Coordinates of C-alpha atoms and ligand atoms in Angstrom, one line a residue:
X1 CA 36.7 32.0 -11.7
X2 CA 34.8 35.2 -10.4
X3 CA 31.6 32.9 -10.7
X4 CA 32.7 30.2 -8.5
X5 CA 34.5 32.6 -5.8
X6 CA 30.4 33.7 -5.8
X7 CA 29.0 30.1 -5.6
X8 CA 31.2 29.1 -2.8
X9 CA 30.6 32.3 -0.7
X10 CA 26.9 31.9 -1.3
X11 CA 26.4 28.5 -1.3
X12 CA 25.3 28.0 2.6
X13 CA 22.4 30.6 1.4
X14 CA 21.8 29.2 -1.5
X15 CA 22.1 25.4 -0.9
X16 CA 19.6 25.6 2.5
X17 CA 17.4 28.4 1.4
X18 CA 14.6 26.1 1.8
X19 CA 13.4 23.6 4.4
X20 CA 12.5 20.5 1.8
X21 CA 15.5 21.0 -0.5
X22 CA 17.7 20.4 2.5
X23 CA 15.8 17.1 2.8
X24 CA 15.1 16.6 -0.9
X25 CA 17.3 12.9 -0.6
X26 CA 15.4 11.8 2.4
X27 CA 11.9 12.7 2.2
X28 CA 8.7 15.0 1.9
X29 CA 8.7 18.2 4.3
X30 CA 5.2 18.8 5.0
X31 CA 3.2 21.5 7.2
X32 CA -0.7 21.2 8.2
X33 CA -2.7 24.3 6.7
X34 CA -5.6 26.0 8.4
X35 CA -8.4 27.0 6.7
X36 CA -8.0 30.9 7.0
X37 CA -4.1 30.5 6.6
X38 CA -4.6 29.2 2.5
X39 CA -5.2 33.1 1.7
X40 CA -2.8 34.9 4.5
X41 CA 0.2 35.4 1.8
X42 CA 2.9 36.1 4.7
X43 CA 1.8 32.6 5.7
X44 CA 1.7 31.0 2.6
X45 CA 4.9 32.8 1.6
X46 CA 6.4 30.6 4.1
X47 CA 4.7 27.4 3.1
X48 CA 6.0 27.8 -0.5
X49 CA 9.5 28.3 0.6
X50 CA 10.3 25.9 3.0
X51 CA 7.2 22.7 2.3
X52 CA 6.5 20.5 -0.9
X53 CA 3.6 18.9 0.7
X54 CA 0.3 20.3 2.7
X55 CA -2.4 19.2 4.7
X56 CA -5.6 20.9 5.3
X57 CA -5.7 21.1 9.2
X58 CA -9.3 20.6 9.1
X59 CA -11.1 22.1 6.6
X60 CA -10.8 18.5 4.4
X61 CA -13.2 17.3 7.6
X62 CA -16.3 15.3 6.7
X63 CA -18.2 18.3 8.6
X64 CA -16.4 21.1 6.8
X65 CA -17.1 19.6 2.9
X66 CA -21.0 18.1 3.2
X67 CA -22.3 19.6 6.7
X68 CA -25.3 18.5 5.3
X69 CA -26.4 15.4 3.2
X70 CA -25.4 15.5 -0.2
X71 CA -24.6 19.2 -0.1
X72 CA -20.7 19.3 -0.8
X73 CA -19.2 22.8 -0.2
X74 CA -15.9 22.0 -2.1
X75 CA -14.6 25.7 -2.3
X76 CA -12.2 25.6 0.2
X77 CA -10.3 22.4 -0.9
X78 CA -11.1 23.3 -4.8
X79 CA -8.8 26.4 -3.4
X80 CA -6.6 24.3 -1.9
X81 CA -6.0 21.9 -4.7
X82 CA -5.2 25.1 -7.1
X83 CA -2.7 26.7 -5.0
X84 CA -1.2 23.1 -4.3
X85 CA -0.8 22.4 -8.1
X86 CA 0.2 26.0 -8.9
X87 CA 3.0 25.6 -6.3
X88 CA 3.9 22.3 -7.0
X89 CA 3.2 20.6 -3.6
X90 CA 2.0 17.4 -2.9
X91 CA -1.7 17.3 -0.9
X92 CA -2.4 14.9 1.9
X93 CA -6.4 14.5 2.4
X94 CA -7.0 14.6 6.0
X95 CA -9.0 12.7 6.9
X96 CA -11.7 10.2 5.3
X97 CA -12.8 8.3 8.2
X98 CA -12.4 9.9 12.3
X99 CA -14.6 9.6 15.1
X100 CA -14.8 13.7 15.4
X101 CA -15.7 16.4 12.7
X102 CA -18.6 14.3 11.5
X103 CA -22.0 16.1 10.6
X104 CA -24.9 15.2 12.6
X105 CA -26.9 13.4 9.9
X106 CA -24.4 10.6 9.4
X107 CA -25.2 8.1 12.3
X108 CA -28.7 8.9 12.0
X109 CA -31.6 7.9 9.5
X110 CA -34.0 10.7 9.0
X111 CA -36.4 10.4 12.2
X112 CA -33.2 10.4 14.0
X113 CA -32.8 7.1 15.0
X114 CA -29.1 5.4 14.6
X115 CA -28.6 4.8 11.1
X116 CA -28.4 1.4 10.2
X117 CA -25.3 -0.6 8.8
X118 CA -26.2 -1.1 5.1
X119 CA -27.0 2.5 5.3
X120 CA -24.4 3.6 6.9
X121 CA -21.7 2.3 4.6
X122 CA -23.9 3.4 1.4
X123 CA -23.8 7.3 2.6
X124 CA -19.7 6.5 3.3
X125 CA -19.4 5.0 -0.3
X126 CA -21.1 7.8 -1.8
X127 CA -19.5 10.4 0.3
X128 CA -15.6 8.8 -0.7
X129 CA -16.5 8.3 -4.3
X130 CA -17.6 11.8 -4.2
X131 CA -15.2 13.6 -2.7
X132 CA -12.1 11.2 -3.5
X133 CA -13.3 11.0 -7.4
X134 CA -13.6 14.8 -7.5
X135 CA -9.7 14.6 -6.7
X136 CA -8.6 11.6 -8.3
X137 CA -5.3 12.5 -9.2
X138 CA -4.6 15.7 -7.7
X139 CA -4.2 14.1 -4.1
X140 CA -1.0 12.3 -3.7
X141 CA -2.9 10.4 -0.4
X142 CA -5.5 10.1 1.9
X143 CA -5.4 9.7 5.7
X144 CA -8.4 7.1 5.1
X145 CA -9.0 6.8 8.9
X146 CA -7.9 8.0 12.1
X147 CA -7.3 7.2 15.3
X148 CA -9.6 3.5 15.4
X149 CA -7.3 2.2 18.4
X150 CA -7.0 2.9 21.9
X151 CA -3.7 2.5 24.0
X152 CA -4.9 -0.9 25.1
X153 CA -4.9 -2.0 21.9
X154 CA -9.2 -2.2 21.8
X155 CA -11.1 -0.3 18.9
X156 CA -11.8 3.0 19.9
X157 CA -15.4 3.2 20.5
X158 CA -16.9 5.6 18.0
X159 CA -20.3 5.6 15.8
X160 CA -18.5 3.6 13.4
X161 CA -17.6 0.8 15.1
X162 CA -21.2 0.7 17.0
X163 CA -23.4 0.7 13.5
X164 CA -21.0 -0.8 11.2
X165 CA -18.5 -3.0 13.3
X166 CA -14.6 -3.6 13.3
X167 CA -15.0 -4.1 9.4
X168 CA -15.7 -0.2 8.7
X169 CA -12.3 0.3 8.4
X170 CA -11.1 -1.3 5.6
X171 CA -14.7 -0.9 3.9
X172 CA -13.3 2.7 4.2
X173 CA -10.1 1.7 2.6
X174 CA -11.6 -0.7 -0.3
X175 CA -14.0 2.5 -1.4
X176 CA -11.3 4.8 -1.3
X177 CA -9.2 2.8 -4.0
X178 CA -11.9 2.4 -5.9
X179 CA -13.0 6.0 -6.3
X180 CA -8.6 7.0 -6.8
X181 CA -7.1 3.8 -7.5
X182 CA -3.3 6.2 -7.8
X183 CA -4.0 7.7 -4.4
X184 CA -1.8 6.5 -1.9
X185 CA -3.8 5.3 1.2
X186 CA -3.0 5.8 4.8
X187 CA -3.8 4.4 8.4
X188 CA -3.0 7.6 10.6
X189 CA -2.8 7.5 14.5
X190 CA -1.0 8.9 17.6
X191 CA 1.1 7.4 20.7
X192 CA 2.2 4.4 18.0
X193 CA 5.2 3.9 20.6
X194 CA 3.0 2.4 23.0
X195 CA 3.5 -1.0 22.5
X196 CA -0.5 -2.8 22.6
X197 CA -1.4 -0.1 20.4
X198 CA 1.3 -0.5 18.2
X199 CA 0.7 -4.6 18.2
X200 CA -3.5 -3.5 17.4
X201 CA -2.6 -1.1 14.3
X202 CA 0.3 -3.8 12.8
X203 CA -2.3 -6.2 13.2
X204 CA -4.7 -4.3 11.4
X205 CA -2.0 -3.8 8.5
X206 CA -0.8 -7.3 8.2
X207 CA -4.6 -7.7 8.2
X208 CA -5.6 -5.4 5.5
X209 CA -2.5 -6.6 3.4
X210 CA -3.4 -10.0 3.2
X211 CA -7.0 -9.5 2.3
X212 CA -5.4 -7.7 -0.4
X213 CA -6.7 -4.6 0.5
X214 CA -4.5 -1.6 -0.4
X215 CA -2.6 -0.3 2.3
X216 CA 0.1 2.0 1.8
X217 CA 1.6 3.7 4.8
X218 CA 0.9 4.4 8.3
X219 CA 0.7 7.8 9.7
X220 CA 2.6 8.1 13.0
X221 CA 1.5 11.4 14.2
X222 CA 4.2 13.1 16.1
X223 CA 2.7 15.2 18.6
X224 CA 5.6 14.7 21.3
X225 CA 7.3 17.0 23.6
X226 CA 10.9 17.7 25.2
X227 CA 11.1 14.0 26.4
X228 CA 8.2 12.3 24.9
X229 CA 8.3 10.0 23.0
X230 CA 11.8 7.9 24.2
X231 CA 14.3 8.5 21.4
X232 CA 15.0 4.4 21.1
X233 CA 11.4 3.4 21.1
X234 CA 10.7 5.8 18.6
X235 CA 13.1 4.5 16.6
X236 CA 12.2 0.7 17.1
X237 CA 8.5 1.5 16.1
X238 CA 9.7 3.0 12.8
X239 CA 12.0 0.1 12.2
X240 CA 8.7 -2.2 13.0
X241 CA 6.4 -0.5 10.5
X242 CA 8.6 -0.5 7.9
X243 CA 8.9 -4.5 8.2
X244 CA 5.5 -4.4 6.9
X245 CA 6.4 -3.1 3.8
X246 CA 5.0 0.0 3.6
X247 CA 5.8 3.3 3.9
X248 CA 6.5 5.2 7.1
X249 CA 5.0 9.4 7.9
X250 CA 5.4 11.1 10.8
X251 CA 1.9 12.9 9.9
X252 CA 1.6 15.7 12.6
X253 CA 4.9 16.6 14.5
X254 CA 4.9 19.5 17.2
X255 CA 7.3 19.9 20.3
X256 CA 5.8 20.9 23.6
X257 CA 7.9 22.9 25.5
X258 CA 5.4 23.4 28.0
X259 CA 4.7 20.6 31.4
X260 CA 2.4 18.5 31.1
X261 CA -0.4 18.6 33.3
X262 CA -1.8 15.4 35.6
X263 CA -5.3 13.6 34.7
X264 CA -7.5 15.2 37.7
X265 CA -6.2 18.7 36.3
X266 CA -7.6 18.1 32.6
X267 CA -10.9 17.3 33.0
X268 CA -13.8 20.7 31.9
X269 CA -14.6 20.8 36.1
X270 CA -10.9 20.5 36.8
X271 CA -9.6 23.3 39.4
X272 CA -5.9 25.0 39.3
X273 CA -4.8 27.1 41.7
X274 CA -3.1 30.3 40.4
X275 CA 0.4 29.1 41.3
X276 CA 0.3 26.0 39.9
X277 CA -1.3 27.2 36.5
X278 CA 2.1 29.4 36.5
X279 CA 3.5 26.5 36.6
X280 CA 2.0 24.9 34.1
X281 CA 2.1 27.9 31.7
X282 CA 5.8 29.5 32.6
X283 CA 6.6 31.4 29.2
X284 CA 3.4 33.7 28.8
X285 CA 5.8 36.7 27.9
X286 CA 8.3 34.5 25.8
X287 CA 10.3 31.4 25.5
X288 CA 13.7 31.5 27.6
X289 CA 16.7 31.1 25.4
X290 CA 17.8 27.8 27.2
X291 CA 14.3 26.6 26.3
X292 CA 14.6 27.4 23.2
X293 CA 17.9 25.5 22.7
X294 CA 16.2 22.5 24.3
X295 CA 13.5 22.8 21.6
X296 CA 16.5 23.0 18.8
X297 CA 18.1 19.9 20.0
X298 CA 15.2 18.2 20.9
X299 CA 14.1 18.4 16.8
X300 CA 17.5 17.6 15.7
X301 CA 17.2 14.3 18.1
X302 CA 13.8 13.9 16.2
X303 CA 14.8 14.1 12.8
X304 CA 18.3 12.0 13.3
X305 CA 15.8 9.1 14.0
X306 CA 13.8 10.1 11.0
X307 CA 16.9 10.3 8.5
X308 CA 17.9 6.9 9.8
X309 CA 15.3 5.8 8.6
X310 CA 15.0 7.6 5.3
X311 CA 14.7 4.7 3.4
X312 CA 11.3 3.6 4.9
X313 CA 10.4 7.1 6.4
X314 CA 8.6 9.3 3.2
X315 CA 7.2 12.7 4.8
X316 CA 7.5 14.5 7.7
X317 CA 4.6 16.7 8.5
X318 CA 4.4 19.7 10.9
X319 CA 1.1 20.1 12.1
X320 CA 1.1 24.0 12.0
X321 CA 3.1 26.4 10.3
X322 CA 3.5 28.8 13.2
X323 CA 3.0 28.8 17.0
X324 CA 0.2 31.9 16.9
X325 CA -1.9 28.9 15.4
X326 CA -1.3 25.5 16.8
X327 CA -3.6 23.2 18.7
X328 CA -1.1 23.2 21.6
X329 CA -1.6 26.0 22.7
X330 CA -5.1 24.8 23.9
X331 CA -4.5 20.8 24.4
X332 CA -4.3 19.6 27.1
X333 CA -5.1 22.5 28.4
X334 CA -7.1 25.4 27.0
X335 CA -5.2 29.0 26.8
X336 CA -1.6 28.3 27.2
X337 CA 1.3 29.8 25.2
X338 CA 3.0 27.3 24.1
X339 CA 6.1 27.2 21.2
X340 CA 5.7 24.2 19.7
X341 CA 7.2 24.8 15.7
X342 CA 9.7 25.7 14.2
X343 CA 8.4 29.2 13.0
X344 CA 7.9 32.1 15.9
X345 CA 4.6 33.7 16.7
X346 CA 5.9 36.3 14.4
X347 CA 7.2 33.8 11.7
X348 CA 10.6 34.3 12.5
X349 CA 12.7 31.1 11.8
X350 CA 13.3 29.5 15.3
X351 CA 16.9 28.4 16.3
X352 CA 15.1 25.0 15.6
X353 CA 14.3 25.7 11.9
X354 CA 18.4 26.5 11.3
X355 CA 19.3 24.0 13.1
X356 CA 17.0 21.2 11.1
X357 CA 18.1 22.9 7.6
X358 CA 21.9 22.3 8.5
X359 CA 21.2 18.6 9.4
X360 CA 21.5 16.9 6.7
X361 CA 24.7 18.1 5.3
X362 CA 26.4 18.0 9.0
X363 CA 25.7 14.1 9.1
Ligands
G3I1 O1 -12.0 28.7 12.2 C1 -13.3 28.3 12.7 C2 -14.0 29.6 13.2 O2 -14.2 30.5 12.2 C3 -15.3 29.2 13.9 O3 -15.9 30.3 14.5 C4 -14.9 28.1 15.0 C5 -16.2 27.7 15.7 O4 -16.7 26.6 15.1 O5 -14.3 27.0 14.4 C6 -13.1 27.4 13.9 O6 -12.5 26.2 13.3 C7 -12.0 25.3 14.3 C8 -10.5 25.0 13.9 O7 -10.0 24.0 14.7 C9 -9.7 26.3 14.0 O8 -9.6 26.5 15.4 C10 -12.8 24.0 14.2 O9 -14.1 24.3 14.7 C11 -12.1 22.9 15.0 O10 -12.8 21.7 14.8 C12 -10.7 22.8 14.6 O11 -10.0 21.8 15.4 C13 -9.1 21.0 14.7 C14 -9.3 19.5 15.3 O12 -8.3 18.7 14.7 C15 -10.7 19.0 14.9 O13 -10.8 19.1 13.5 C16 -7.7 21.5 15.1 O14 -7.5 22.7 14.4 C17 -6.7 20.5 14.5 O15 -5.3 20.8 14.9 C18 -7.0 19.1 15.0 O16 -6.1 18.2 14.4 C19 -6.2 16.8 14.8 C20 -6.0 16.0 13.6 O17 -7.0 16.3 12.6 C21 -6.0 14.5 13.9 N1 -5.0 14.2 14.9 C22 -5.1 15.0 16.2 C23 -5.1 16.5 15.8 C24 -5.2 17.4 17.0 O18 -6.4 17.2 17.6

């Protein structure tokens, strides 16, 4: 009797200790991982606890593992790939295929003039079999390329798409199944609400599906804010993915609290004046409380979509484990403080963090 008087009076501790095993019904709970972060133990200390699946924030880059031709420098993500299987998480490779974080000898032939297509997609099939056969088995999926569309629905232009053509992407996807035919294989992009981009990349799905080319999920990365993206449309380009028949991840979710700032005052030449840099940076000391509310409820909103869509939806990823480190704090401007996760700048548990760990058992 004694032991279940215990149970019940720790069970609230006990049950939501950790982040994923609140969601352990629903889906992966995932959180991007920096290179210097892998052997920080606070940090990892926190990964263990509350994530079962990681992503290298960058260091899995084409310029991070062969900077230079045919010389792989694999000890980061051999790290990686250890502490992953020692902890028992699943590992997301990010990312096979991007118009950024390439090395300089890719587009080029060796006098320097733009590489040509056959060659092109021979270094590519030798860099995936490489690096995705070195894996083969370890990495649960591959973000086999990002970002190929624009919000008009075009191709995005990019090196790839001048030497190779529109067909470099699922050349990208064929090569990766055959060098990990078990890996899971992903399309992963941003601002999938807007609706001709949406139409280009369920195109490209439909596409890739009926050539019977293995496509397995799409990536919607979830770098919103406060009031971006609309809740409903959100929740209607979820529902239209998973039509598709494949899996839905929300591959890179932070929360801006911070305004956003208009075109003329992002450009490198842009001028702010003092005041209205204040504006655009309000919490340099800290985050108000009411802010920090508004970031708790705004995640709740965010992952009441998400569990709505369990069924289709299999990760969520937070693109950063604390708000010392994340992107946000420079895009789209450089040097702002912003608090954009769910762990403080000390790695205090936000407001937000309790809130998402109750979730599931409130609804
Ligand atoms: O840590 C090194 C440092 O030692 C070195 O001195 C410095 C100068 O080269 O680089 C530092 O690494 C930088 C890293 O961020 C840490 O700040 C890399 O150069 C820089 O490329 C890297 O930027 C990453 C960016 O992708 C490009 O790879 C960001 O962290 C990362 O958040 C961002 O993530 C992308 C996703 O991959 C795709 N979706 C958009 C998202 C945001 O841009």
């Amino acid at each position: 009797m004694k032991f279940m008087l215990v149970v019940v009076l720790l069970w609230p501790f006990l049950a939501f200790a950790d982040l994923y095993k609140a969601y352990k019904n629903h889906f992966d709970i995932g959180v991007s991982v920096s290179g210097k972060q892998l052997f920080r133990d606070d940090k990892i200390k926190v990964v263990n606890k509350n994530f079962n699946s990681v992503t290298a924030e960058y260091s899995m880059k084409w310029n991070f593992v062969e900077l230079e031709q045919g010389v792989y420098n694999f000890n980061w993500t051999d790290s990686f790939i250890d502490y992953a299987e020692n902890n028992n998480k699943n590992v997301i490779g990010h990312t096979l295929v991007w118009h950024k974080s390439n090395p300089e000898w890719l587009f080029v032939d060796a006098d320097g003039k733009p590489e040509t297509k056959e060659k092109l997609l021979r270094k590519l099939e030798y860099h995936i079999n490489t690096y995705v056969g070195r894996y083969r088995g370890k990495v649960k999926g591959w973000d086999v390329v990002n970002e190929a569309f624009n919000f008009d629905g075009s191709y995005r232009s990019s090196r790839w798409l001048d030497i190779i053509g529109e067909d470099y992407i699922e050349k990208a996807f064929k090569f990766a199944h055959q060098a990990d035919p078990d890996a899971e294989l992903y399309y992963n992009d941003y601002g999938l609400v807007n609706p001709k981009k949406q139409d280009a990349v369920v195109a490209l799905i439909k596409r890739l599906k009926k050539k019977g080319i293995p496509i397995h999920a799409v990536g919607i990365q979830g770098h919103y804010s406060l009031t971006y993206p609309d809740l409903k449309a959100l929740d209607k380009t979820i529902a239209r993915f998973a039509t598709l028949g494949i899996k839905v991840m929300i591959t890179e979710l932070d929360v801006s609290v911070l305004p956003f700032p208009g075109q003329e005052e992002r450009g490198e030449d842009a001028v702010i004046s003092t005041e209205r840099m204040t504006a655009l940076n309000p919490f340099v000391e800290q985050l108000p409380d009411d802010v920090e509310q508004q970031l708790a409820d705004r995640y709740v909103s965010l992952f009441k979509v998400f569990l709505k869509h369990h069924k289709s939806v299999s990760r969520v990823t937070f693109w950063g484990i604390t708000d010392a480190h994340n992107w946000r704090n420079n895009w789209p401007l450089q040097g702002r403080t912003d608090y954009p996760l769910i762990f403080d700048r000390s790695l205090k548990a936000k407001p937000a963090y309790e809130a998402l760990v109750k979730l599931p058992q409130a609804l």
